[in-house]
mmCIF file of C-alpha atoms and ligand atoms in Angstrom:
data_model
loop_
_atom_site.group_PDB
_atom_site.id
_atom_site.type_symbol
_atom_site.label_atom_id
_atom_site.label_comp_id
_atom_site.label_asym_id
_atom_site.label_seq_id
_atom_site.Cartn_x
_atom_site.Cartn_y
_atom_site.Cartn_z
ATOM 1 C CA UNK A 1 -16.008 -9.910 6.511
ATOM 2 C CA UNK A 2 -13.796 -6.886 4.982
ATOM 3 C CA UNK A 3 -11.056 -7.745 2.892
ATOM 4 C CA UNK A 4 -8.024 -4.942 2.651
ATOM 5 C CA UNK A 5 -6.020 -4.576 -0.105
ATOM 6 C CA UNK A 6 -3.249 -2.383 -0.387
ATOM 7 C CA UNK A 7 -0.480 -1.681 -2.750
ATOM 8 C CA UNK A 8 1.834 0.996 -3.831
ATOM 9 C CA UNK A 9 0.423 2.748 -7.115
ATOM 10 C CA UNK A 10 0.801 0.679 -10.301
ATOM 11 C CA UNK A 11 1.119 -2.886 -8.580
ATOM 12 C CA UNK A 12 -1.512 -4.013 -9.873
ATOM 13 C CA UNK A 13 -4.367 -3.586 -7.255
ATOM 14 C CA UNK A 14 -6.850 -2.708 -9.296
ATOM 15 C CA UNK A 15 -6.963 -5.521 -11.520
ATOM 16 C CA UNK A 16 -7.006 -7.919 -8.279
ATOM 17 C CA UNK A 17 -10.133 -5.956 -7.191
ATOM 18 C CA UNK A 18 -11.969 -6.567 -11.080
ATOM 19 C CA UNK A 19 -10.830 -10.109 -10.705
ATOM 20 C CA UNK A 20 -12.531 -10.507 -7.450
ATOM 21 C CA UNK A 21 -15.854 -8.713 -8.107
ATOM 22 C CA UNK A 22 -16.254 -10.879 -11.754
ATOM 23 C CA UNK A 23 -15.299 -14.035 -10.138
ATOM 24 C CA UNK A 24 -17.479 -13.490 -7.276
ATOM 25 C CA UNK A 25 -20.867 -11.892 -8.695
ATOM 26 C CA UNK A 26 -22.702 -10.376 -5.869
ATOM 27 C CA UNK A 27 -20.680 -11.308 -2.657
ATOM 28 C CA UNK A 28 -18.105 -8.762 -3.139
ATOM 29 C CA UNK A 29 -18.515 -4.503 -2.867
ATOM 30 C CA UNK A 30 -15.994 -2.101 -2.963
ATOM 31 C CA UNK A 31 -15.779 0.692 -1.218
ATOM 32 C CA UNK A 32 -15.863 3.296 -3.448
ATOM 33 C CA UNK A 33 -13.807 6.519 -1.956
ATOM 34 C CA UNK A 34 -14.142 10.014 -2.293
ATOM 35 C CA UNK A 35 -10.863 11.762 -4.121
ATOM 36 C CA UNK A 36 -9.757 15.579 -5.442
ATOM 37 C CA UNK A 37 -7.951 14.076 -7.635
ATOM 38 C CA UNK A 38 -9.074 14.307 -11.586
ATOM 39 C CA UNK A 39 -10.854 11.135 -13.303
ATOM 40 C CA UNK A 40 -8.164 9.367 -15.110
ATOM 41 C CA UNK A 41 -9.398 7.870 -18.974
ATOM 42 C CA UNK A 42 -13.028 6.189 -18.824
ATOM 43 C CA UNK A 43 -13.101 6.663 -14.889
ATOM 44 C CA UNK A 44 -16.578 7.731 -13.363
ATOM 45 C CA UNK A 45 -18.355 9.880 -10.734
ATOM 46 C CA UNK A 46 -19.809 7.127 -8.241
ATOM 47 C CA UNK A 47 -18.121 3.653 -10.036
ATOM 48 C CA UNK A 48 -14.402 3.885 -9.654
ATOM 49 C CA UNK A 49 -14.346 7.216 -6.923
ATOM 50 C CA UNK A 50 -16.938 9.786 -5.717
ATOM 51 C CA UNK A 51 -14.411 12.488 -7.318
ATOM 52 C CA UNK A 52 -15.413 15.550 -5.479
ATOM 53 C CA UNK A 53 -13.904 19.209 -5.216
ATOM 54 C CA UNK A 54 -11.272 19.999 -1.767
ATOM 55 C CA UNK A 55 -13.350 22.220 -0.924
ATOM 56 C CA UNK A 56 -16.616 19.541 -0.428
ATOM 57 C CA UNK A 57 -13.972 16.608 0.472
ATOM 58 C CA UNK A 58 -12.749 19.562 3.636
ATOM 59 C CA UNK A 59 -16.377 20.162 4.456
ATOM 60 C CA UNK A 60 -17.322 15.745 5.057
ATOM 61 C CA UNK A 61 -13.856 16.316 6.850
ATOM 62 C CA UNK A 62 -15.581 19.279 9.290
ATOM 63 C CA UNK A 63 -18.979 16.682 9.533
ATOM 64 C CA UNK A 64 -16.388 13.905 10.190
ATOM 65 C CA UNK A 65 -18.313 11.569 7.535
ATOM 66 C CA UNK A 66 -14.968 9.918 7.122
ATOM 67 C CA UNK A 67 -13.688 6.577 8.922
ATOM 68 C CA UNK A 68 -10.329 7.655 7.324
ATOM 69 C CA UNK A 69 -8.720 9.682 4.895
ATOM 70 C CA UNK A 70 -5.263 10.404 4.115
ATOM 71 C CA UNK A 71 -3.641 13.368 1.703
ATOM 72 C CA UNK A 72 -2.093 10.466 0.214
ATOM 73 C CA UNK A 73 -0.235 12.290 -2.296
ATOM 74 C CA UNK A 74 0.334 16.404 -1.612
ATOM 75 C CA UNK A 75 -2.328 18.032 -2.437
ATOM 76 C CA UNK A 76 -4.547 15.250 -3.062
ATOM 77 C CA UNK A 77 -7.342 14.203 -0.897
ATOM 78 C CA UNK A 78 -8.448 10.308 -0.423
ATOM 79 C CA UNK A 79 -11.094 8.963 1.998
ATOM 80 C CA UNK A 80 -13.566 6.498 3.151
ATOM 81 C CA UNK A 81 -16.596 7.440 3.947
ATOM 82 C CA UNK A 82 -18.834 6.144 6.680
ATOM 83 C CA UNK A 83 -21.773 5.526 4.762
ATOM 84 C CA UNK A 84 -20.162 3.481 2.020
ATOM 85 C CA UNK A 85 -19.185 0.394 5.037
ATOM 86 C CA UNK A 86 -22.818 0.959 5.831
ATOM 87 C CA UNK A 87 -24.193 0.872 2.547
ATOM 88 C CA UNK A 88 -21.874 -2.186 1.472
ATOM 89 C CA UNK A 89 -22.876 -4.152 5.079
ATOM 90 C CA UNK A 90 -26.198 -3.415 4.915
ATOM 91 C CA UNK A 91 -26.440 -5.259 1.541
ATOM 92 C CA UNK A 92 -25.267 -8.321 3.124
ATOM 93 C CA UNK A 93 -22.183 -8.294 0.832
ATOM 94 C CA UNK A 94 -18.405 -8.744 1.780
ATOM 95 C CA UNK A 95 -16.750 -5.093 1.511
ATOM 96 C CA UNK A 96 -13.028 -4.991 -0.410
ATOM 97 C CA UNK A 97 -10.988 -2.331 0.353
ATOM 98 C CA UNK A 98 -8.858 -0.188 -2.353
ATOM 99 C CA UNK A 99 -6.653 1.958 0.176
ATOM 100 C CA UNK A 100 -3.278 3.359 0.394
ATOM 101 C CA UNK A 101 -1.064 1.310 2.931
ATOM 102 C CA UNK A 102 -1.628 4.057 5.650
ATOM 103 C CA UNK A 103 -4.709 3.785 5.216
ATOM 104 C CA UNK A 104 -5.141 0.362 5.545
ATOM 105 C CA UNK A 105 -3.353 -0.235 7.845
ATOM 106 C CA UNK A 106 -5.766 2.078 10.203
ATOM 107 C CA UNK A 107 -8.643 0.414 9.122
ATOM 108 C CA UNK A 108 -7.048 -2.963 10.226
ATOM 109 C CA UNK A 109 -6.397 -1.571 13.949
ATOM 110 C CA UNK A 110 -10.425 -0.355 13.772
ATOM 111 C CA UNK A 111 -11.870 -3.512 12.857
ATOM 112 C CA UNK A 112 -9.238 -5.725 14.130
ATOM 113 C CA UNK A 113 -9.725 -9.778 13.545
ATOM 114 C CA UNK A 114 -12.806 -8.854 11.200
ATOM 115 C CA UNK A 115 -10.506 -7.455 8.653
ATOM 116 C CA UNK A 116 -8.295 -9.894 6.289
ATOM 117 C CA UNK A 117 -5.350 -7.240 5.342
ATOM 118 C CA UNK A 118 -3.503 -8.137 2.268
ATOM 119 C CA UNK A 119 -0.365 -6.109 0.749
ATOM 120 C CA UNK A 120 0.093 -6.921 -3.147
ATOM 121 C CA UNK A 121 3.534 -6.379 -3.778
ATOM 122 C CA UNK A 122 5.187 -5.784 -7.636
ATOM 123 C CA UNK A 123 7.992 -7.914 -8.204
ATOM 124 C CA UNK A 124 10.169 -4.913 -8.461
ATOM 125 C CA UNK A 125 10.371 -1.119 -8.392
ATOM 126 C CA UNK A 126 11.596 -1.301 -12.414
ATOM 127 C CA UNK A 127 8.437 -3.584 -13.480
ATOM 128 C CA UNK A 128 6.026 -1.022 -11.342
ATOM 129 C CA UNK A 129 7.753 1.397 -13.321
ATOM 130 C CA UNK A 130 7.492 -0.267 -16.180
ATOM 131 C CA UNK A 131 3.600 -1.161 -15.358
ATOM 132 C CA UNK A 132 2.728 2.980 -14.594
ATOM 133 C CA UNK A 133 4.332 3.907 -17.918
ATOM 134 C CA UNK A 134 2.129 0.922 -19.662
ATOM 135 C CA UNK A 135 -0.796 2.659 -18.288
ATOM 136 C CA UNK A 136 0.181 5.643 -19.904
ATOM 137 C CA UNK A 137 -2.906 7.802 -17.707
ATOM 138 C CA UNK A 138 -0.553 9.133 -15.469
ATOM 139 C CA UNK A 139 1.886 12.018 -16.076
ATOM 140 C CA UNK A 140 5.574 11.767 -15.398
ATOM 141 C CA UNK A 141 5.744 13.923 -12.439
ATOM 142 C CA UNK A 142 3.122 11.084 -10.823
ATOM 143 C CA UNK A 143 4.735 8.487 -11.969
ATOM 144 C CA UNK A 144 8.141 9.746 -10.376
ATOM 145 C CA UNK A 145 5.725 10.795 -6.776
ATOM 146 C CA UNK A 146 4.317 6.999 -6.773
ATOM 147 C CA UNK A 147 7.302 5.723 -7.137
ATOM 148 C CA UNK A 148 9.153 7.466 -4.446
ATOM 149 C CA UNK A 149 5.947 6.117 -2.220
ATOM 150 C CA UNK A 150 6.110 2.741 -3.209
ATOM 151 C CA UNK A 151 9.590 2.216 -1.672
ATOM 152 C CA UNK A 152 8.272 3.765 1.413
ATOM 153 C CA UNK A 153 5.037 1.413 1.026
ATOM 154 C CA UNK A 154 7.159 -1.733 0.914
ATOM 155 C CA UNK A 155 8.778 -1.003 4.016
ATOM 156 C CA UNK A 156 4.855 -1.330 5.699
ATOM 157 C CA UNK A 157 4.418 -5.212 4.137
ATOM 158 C CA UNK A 158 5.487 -6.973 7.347
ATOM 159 C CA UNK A 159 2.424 -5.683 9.134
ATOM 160 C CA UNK A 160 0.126 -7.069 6.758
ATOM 161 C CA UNK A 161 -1.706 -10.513 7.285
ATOM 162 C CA UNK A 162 -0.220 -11.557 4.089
ATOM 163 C CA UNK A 163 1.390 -10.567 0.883
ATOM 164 C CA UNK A 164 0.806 -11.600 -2.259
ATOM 165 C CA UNK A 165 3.546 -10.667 -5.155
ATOM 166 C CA UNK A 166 2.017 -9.771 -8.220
ATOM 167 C CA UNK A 167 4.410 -10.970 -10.566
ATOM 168 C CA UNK A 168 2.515 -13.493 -13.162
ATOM 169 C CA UNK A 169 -0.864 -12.524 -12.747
ATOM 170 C CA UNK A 170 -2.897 -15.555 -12.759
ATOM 171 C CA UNK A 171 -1.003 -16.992 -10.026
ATOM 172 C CA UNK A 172 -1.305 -13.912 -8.272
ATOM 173 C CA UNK A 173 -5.220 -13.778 -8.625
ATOM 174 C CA UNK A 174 -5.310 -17.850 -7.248
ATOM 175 C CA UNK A 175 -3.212 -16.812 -3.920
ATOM 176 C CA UNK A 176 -5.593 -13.730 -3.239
ATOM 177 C CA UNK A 177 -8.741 -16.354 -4.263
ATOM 178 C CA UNK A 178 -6.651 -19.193 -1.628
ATOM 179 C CA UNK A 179 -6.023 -16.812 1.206
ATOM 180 C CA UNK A 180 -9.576 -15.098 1.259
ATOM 181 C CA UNK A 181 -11.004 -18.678 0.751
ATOM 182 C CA UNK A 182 -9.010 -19.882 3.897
ATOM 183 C CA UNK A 183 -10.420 -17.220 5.803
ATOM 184 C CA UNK A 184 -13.931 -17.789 5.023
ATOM 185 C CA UNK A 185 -13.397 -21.997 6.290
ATOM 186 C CA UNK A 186 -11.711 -21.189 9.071
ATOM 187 C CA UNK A 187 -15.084 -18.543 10.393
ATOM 188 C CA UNK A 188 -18.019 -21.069 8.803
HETATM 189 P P1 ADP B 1 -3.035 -0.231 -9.340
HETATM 190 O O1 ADP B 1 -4.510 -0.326 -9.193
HETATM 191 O O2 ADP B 1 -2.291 -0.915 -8.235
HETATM 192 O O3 ADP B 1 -2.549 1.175 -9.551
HETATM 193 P P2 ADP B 1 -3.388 -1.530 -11.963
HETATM 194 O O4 ADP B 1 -4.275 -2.683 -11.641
HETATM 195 O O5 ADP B 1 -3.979 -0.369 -12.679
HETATM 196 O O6 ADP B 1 -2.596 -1.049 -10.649
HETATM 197 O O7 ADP B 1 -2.152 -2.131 -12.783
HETATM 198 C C1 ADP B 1 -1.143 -1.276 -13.329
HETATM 199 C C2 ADP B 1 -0.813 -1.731 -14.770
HETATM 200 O O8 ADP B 1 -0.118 -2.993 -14.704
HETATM 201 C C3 ADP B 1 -2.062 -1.981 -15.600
HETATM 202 O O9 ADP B 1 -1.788 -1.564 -16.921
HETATM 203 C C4 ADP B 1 -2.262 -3.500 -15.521
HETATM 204 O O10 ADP B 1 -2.907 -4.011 -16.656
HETATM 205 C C5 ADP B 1 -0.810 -4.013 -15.418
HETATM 206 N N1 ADP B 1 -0.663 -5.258 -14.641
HETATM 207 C C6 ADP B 1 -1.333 -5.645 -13.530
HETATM 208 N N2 ADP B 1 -0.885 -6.846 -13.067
HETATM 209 C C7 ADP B 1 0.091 -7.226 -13.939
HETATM 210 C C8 ADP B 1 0.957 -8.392 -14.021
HETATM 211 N N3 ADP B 1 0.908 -9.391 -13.125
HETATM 212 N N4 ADP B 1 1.845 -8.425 -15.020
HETATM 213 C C9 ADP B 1 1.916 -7.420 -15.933
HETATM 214 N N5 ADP B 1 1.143 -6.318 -15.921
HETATM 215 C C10 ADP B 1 0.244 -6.210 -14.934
HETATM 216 P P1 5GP B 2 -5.130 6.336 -7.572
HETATM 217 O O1 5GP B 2 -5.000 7.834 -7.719
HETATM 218 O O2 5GP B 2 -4.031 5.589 -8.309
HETATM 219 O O3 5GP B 2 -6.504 5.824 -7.880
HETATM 220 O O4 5GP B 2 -4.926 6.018 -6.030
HETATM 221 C C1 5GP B 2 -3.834 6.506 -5.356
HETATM 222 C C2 5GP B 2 -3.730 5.828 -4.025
HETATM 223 O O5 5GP B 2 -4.773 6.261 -3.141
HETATM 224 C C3 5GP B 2 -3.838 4.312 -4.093
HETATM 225 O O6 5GP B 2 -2.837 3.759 -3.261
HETATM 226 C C4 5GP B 2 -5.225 4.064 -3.547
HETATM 227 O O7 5GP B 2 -5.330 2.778 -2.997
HETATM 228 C C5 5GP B 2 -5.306 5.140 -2.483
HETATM 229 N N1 5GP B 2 -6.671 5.380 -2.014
HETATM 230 C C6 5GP B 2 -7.815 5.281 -2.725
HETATM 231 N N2 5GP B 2 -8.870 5.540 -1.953
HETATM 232 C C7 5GP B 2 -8.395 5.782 -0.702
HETATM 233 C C8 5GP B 2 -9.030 6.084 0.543
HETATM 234 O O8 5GP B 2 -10.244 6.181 0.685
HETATM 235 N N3 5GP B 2 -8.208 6.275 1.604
HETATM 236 C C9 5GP B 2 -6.865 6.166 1.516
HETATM 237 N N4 5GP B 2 -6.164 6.343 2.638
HETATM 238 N N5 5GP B 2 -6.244 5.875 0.360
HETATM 239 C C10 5GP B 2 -6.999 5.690 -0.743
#
């Protein structure tokens, strides 16, 4: 099974993903993409993103070692590669998805009723403000491009399976758990 998860920027994605890998020891993998973007705070090479130069990220472009990849914001490079679904598979484990919506939503249309593709919304675009300036890793001029892209994003949640708002967090953590446990009873 591949789970999808897709949000704009600051929604709170990343803290879904955490929640599923602790809760789940050993039956979830994520699929760790490649970026030219810079390692934010304690980010590192090969846990949160292989963060490679353009110029090596334009070369696995040339070899097409990608299944997608996206200049997601300009200048900066994101993408899946083909080995990590193979590496992730091949373990036997179930393979979550951190991808921007375009992104996502291409790797729904590849692997089609295999894929569970879930949009996590913010409640609003003040309290994903609000939740990027919390971070305080990301400069103002990012803030201001992820939040011109989120309002784009949100127009993109209808063609998810489902959508879960992230608004208090615990119950937004029990709908992902519900829906991805649904899933698994319905294909045992
Ligand atoms: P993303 O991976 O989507 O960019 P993060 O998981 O880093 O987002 O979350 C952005 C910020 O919002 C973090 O500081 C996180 O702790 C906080 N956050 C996440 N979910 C909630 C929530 N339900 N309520 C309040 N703050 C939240
Ligand atoms: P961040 O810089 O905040 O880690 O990520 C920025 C955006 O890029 C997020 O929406 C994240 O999900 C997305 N992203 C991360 N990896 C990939 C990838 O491999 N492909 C695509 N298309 N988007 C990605």
């Amino acid at each position: 099974m591949i789970i999808i998860l897709c949000a704009p920027s600051g929604s709170g994605k990343s803290t879904m993903v955490k929640h599923l890998l602790e809760t789940y020891p050993g039956q979830y993998e994520l699929s760790i993409s490649a970026t030219t973007r810079a390692p934010r705070g304690q980010e590192q090479h090969g846990k949160e993103y292989y963060f490679i130069s353009r110029e090596n990220f334009e070369q696995h472009i040339a070899n097409q070692d990608f299944i997608e990849y996206e200049q997601v914001y300009e200048g900066l490079y994101y993408g899946t590669f083909k080995s990590e679904i193979e590496r992730i598979q091949s373990a036997g484990r179930t393979i979550v998805f951190d991808i921007d919506v375009k992104g996502g939503l291409n790797l729904k249309r590849i692997f089609g009723d295999k894929a569970l593709a879930i949009f996590i919304a913010p409640p609003s675009v003040e309290e994903l403000s609000r939740r990027l300036h919390g971070r305080g890793d990301t400069s103002e001029e990012m803030i201001q491009k992820r939040l011109a892209k989120a309002e784009i994003e949100m127009a993109d949640a209808p063609h998810f399976d489902h959508i879960v708002v992230n608004d208090n967090l615990d119950t937004a953590k029990n709908e992902l758990d519900k829906l991805i446990e649904d899933r698994y009873a319905v294909r045992r």
